[in-house]
């Protein structure tokens, strides 16, 4: 906790944004960080709440010891706060920027709609740790002689690689793309998290002994069997990349795309990487985004920055209430009306809206036909209308990992949703020596859950190989 009476004396204060008219002109981060004094005041608001739901499974999948590092910041011991934070979270500068902060929803002060600004304090601790040079490679003093392959370098793969390298194993990370990060790098826009944060973590992990192999699409450029035969353990953290198929009539028309290729292309432009596909550009176009989640919101923000004329976002769900019923929901994640920074930049939002079909002329999209829906999300006859569109993005989530290539060759058991089947104790698949973690195992989820699973899988693998483990999870 922080100051005993801090929550009574100090108002909640969070980071502010650059004005929308300014921030849509660039792809850089646009949050305005609090100064140290203000961060200390926010940490002081952490109260002696008895049961801190913020760091249980309801609030924080990696079990950050939030009251502890709030108290350390309030006491002025930022370095110990950074050590404590990194004891549970390998990459707090990532989660401090892009996590939706279920911890704040679970905060006891959220019963009064004034939770502690946990996410802001977390980012401030992580950024100060880097600025002050407190974060250094943690190199194992003894090497185990065991060789481990990790496929995929998203948050789960990076967390597992770091943990296993620190345990003294010879870790090799195989990544399909030219750079590490997975959807952290290629899916999440730079205006939410700039990619130099990933680069310096990769440099740290390399200094700790892990080796990264880029341009390696396992199951395509390198047989899966070669990895299994050449390593003592193989951890698959390739994510869930197969998009859901909406079976939308007219989706084959020119100008209709899944969301991820659009976001990946723009991230490649910002990162000065080559783009080999036909460019998808929103400049001067009327954009319709189908979907109500984070990926849809990222398409909105990216479209505005590319110079779209107008952006409309369609959500089949009814407009949620402005406030949740605290006594029936808290401390769990509530359904309530939220406006992302991208939506606040000028998007039109349609709720309770079903997408019936894409309409067009000469094979090119000109609009989206929609209808209002009833409480069972069925279109209501007579409510049909058309929204003009030059560009349509399908942002309705991911079904499961890609099955072609690596997983087809592996032949491991899949669960009923098409993900790799593995429990959360051993993380072992049905194939000997092969483990799975992150979205490839649990389905699409949050970055913080991927970090948790990467850490837990590393714990399980180290214990399996060595008989015991000192790795925390």
CSV table of C-alpha atoms in Angstrom, one decimal, residues 191-396:
chain,number,residue,atom,x,y,z
A,191,UNK,CA,1.3,4.8,-31.8
A,192,UNK,CA,0.5,2.4,-29.0
A,193,UNK,CA,4.0,1.0,-28.5
A,194,UNK,CA,7.1,2.0,-30.4
A,195,UNK,CA,9.2,-0.9,-31.5
A,196,UNK,CA,12.6,0.2,-30.0
A,197,UNK,CA,11.2,-1.2,-26.7
A,198,UNK,CA,11.2,-4.6,-28.2
A,199,UNK,CA,14.7,-4.2,-29.8
A,200,UNK,CA,16.4,-3.5,-26.4
A,201,UNK,CA,14.6,-6.4,-24.8
A,202,UNK,CA,15.8,-8.7,-27.6
A,203,UNK,CA,19.3,-7.4,-27.1
A,204,UNK,CA,19.1,-8.2,-23.4
A,205,UNK,CA,17.8,-11.7,-24.0
A,206,UNK,CA,20.6,-12.3,-26.6
A,207,UNK,CA,23.2,-11.1,-24.0
A,208,UNK,CA,21.7,-13.6,-21.6
A,209,UNK,CA,22.6,-16.4,-24.0
A,210,UNK,CA,19.6,-16.9,-26.3
A,211,UNK,CA,20.1,-17.1,-30.1
A,212,UNK,CA,17.5,-15.8,-32.5
A,213,UNK,CA,17.1,-17.3,-36.0
A,214,UNK,CA,15.1,-15.1,-38.3
A,215,UNK,CA,13.4,-15.9,-41.6
A,216,UNK,CA,12.7,-19.5,-40.3
A,217,UNK,CA,9.1,-20.6,-41.0
A,218,UNK,CA,9.1,-24.0,-39.2
A,219,UNK,CA,7.2,-26.5,-41.3
A,220,UNK,CA,8.0,-24.6,-44.5
A,221,UNK,CA,11.7,-23.6,-44.5
A,222,UNK,CA,12.8,-26.1,-41.8
A,223,UNK,CA,11.1,-29.4,-41.0
A,224,UNK,CA,9.5,-29.6,-37.5
A,225,UNK,CA,11.1,-33.0,-37.1
A,226,UNK,CA,14.6,-31.4,-37.3
A,227,UNK,CA,13.8,-29.2,-34.3
A,228,UNK,CA,12.4,-32.1,-32.3
A,229,UNK,CA,15.4,-34.4,-33.0
A,230,UNK,CA,18.0,-31.6,-32.4
A,231,UNK,CA,16.7,-30.3,-29.1
A,232,UNK,CA,15.9,-31.5,-25.7
A,233,UNK,CA,12.6,-29.6,-25.7
A,234,UNK,CA,10.6,-27.6,-28.2
A,235,UNK,CA,8.2,-24.9,-27.1
A,236,UNK,CA,5.6,-23.6,-29.7
A,237,UNK,CA,4.5,-20.0,-29.1
A,238,UNK,CA,3.4,-19.1,-32.7
A,239,UNK,CA,0.2,-17.4,-31.8
A,240,UNK,CA,-3.3,-17.7,-33.2
A,241,UNK,CA,-3.2,-16.3,-36.7
A,242,UNK,CA,-6.1,-17.9,-38.6
A,243,UNK,CA,-8.8,-15.2,-38.8
A,244,UNK,CA,-12.4,-16.0,-38.2
A,245,UNK,CA,-14.3,-16.4,-41.5
A,246,UNK,CA,-17.5,-14.2,-41.3
A,247,UNK,CA,-18.9,-15.9,-44.5
A,248,UNK,CA,-19.9,-12.4,-45.6
A,249,UNK,CA,-21.4,-12.2,-49.1
A,250,UNK,CA,-19.4,-9.9,-51.2
A,251,UNK,CA,-16.2,-10.2,-49.1
A,252,UNK,CA,-14.3,-11.3,-52.2
A,253,UNK,CA,-14.7,-7.8,-53.7
A,254,UNK,CA,-11.7,-5.5,-54.3
A,255,UNK,CA,-11.3,-3.3,-51.2
A,256,UNK,CA,-12.3,-5.9,-48.6
A,257,UNK,CA,-9.5,-7.1,-46.4
A,258,UNK,CA,-8.8,-8.9,-43.1
A,259,UNK,CA,-7.5,-6.4,-40.5
A,260,UNK,CA,-4.1,-7.9,-39.9
A,261,UNK,CA,-2.5,-7.5,-43.3
A,262,UNK,CA,-3.5,-3.8,-43.2
A,263,UNK,CA,-1.9,-3.4,-39.7
A,264,UNK,CA,1.2,-5.4,-40.6
A,265,UNK,CA,1.9,-3.4,-43.7
A,266,UNK,CA,1.8,-0.1,-41.9
A,267,UNK,CA,4.1,-1.4,-39.1
A,268,UNK,CA,6.5,-2.6,-41.8
A,269,UNK,CA,6.4,0.9,-43.3
A,270,UNK,CA,7.2,2.5,-40.0
A,271,UNK,CA,9.9,-0.1,-39.4
A,272,UNK,CA,11.4,0.6,-42.9
A,273,UNK,CA,10.8,-3.1,-43.9
A,274,UNK,CA,9.9,-4.1,-47.4
A,275,UNK,CA,6.3,-4.8,-48.3
A,276,UNK,CA,5.9,-7.5,-51.0
A,277,UNK,CA,2.1,-7.5,-51.2
A,278,UNK,CA,-0.3,-5.1,-52.9
A,279,UNK,CA,-0.4,-2.0,-50.6
A,280,UNK,CA,-3.6,-1.5,-48.6
A,281,UNK,CA,-3.9,2.3,-48.1
A,282,UNK,CA,-6.8,4.3,-46.5
A,283,UNK,CA,-5.7,7.7,-47.8
A,284,UNK,CA,-8.7,9.6,-49.1
A,285,UNK,CA,-11.1,6.7,-48.6
A,286,UNK,CA,-14.3,6.0,-46.7
A,287,UNK,CA,-13.4,3.2,-44.3
A,288,UNK,CA,-15.7,0.7,-42.6
A,289,UNK,CA,-14.3,-1.5,-39.9
A,290,UNK,CA,-16.4,-4.5,-38.9
A,291,UNK,CA,-15.7,-5.6,-35.3
A,292,UNK,CA,-15.7,-4.1,-31.9
A,293,UNK,CA,-12.4,-5.2,-30.3
A,294,UNK,CA,-8.8,-3.9,-30.0
A,295,UNK,CA,-7.8,-4.9,-33.5
A,296,UNK,CA,-10.8,-3.0,-35.0
A,297,UNK,CA,-9.8,0.0,-32.9
A,298,UNK,CA,-6.2,-0.2,-34.3
A,299,UNK,CA,-7.6,-0.2,-37.8
A,300,UNK,CA,-9.5,3.0,-36.9
A,301,UNK,CA,-6.4,4.8,-35.6
A,302,UNK,CA,-4.2,3.6,-38.5
A,303,UNK,CA,-6.8,4.7,-41.1
A,304,UNK,CA,-7.0,8.2,-39.6
A,305,UNK,CA,-3.2,8.5,-39.7
A,306,UNK,CA,-3.1,7.4,-43.3
A,307,UNK,CA,-5.6,10.2,-44.1
A,308,UNK,CA,-9.0,8.5,-44.4
A,309,UNK,CA,-11.9,10.7,-45.3
A,310,UNK,CA,-14.2,9.0,-42.7
A,311,UNK,CA,-14.1,5.9,-40.6
A,312,UNK,CA,-17.2,3.9,-39.3
A,313,UNK,CA,-16.9,1.0,-36.9
A,314,UNK,CA,-19.7,-1.6,-36.8
A,315,UNK,CA,-20.4,-3.7,-33.7
A,316,UNK,CA,-23.1,-6.3,-33.6
A,317,UNK,CA,-23.3,-6.0,-29.8
A,318,UNK,CA,-25.7,-3.5,-28.2
A,319,UNK,CA,-24.3,-0.3,-26.9
A,320,UNK,CA,-23.2,-1.2,-23.3
A,321,UNK,CA,-24.1,0.8,-20.3
A,322,UNK,CA,-21.9,3.8,-19.3
A,323,UNK,CA,-21.4,2.3,-15.9
A,324,UNK,CA,-21.4,-1.3,-14.7
A,325,UNK,CA,-23.3,-2.6,-11.7
A,326,UNK,CA,-20.3,-2.8,-9.3
A,327,UNK,CA,-21.9,-5.1,-6.8
A,328,UNK,CA,-22.7,-7.7,-9.4
A,329,UNK,CA,-19.5,-7.5,-11.4
A,330,UNK,CA,-16.5,-6.2,-9.4
A,331,UNK,CA,-13.7,-7.3,-9.2
A,332,UNK,CA,-14.1,-8.9,-12.6
A,333,UNK,CA,-13.7,-7.3,-16.0
A,334,UNK,CA,-17.0,-5.5,-16.7
A,335,UNK,CA,-19.0,-4.8,-19.8
A,336,UNK,CA,-19.3,-1.1,-20.1
A,337,UNK,CA,-19.1,1.7,-22.7
A,338,UNK,CA,-15.4,2.4,-23.5
A,339,UNK,CA,-13.9,4.8,-26.0
A,340,UNK,CA,-10.4,4.0,-27.2
A,341,UNK,CA,-8.0,6.8,-28.1
A,342,UNK,CA,-8.4,5.8,-31.8
A,343,UNK,CA,-12.2,5.9,-31.6
A,344,UNK,CA,-11.9,9.4,-30.0
A,345,UNK,CA,-10.1,10.6,-33.1
A,346,UNK,CA,-13.4,10.9,-35.0
A,347,UNK,CA,-14.8,7.4,-35.7
A,348,UNK,CA,-18.5,6.9,-36.1
A,349,UNK,CA,-19.7,3.9,-34.2
A,350,UNK,CA,-22.8,1.8,-34.9
A,351,UNK,CA,-24.0,-0.6,-32.2
A,352,UNK,CA,-26.5,-3.4,-32.5
A,353,UNK,CA,-25.6,-3.5,-36.2
A,354,UNK,CA,-25.4,-6.7,-38.3
A,355,UNK,CA,-23.4,-6.7,-41.5
A,356,UNK,CA,-25.5,-8.4,-44.1
A,357,UNK,CA,-23.3,-8.1,-47.2
A,358,UNK,CA,-20.7,-6.0,-49.0
A,359,UNK,CA,-22.1,-4.2,-52.1
A,360,UNK,CA,-20.1,-3.0,-55.0
A,361,UNK,CA,-19.8,-2.2,-58.7
A,362,UNK,CA,-17.6,-3.9,-61.2
A,363,UNK,CA,-16.1,-6.1,-58.5
A,364,UNK,CA,-15.1,-3.2,-56.3
A,365,UNK,CA,-16.6,-2.3,-53.0
A,366,UNK,CA,-18.9,0.7,-52.8
A,367,UNK,CA,-20.6,0.1,-49.5
A,368,UNK,CA,-21.7,-2.2,-46.7
A,369,UNK,CA,-25.4,-3.2,-46.2
A,370,UNK,CA,-26.3,-3.4,-42.6
A,371,UNK,CA,-29.4,-3.9,-40.4
A,372,UNK,CA,-30.4,-3.4,-36.8
A,373,UNK,CA,-30.5,-6.5,-34.6
A,374,UNK,CA,-32.8,-7.7,-31.8
A,375,UNK,CA,-31.6,-9.0,-28.4
A,376,UNK,CA,-30.6,-12.3,-30.0
A,377,UNK,CA,-28.5,-10.5,-32.6
A,378,UNK,CA,-30.9,-11.4,-35.4
A,379,UNK,CA,-31.4,-8.8,-38.2
A,380,UNK,CA,-34.7,-6.9,-37.9
A,381,UNK,CA,-36.6,-6.8,-41.1
A,382,UNK,CA,-37.1,-3.4,-42.5
A,383,UNK,CA,-34.1,-1.8,-40.8
A,384,UNK,CA,-31.6,-2.3,-43.6
A,385,UNK,CA,-29.3,0.6,-44.6
A,386,UNK,CA,-26.1,1.0,-46.6
A,387,UNK,CA,-22.9,2.7,-45.4
A,388,UNK,CA,-20.7,4.0,-48.2
A,389,UNK,CA,-17.3,2.4,-48.2
A,390,UNK,CA,-14.2,2.4,-50.4
A,391,UNK,CA,-12.3,0.1,-48.0
A,392,UNK,CA,-13.7,-2.5,-45.6
A,393,UNK,CA,-11.7,-4.3,-42.8
A,394,UNK,CA,-12.8,-7.5,-41.2
A,395,UNK,CA,-11.7,-7.3,-37.6
A,396,UNK,CA,-13.7,-10.1,-35.9
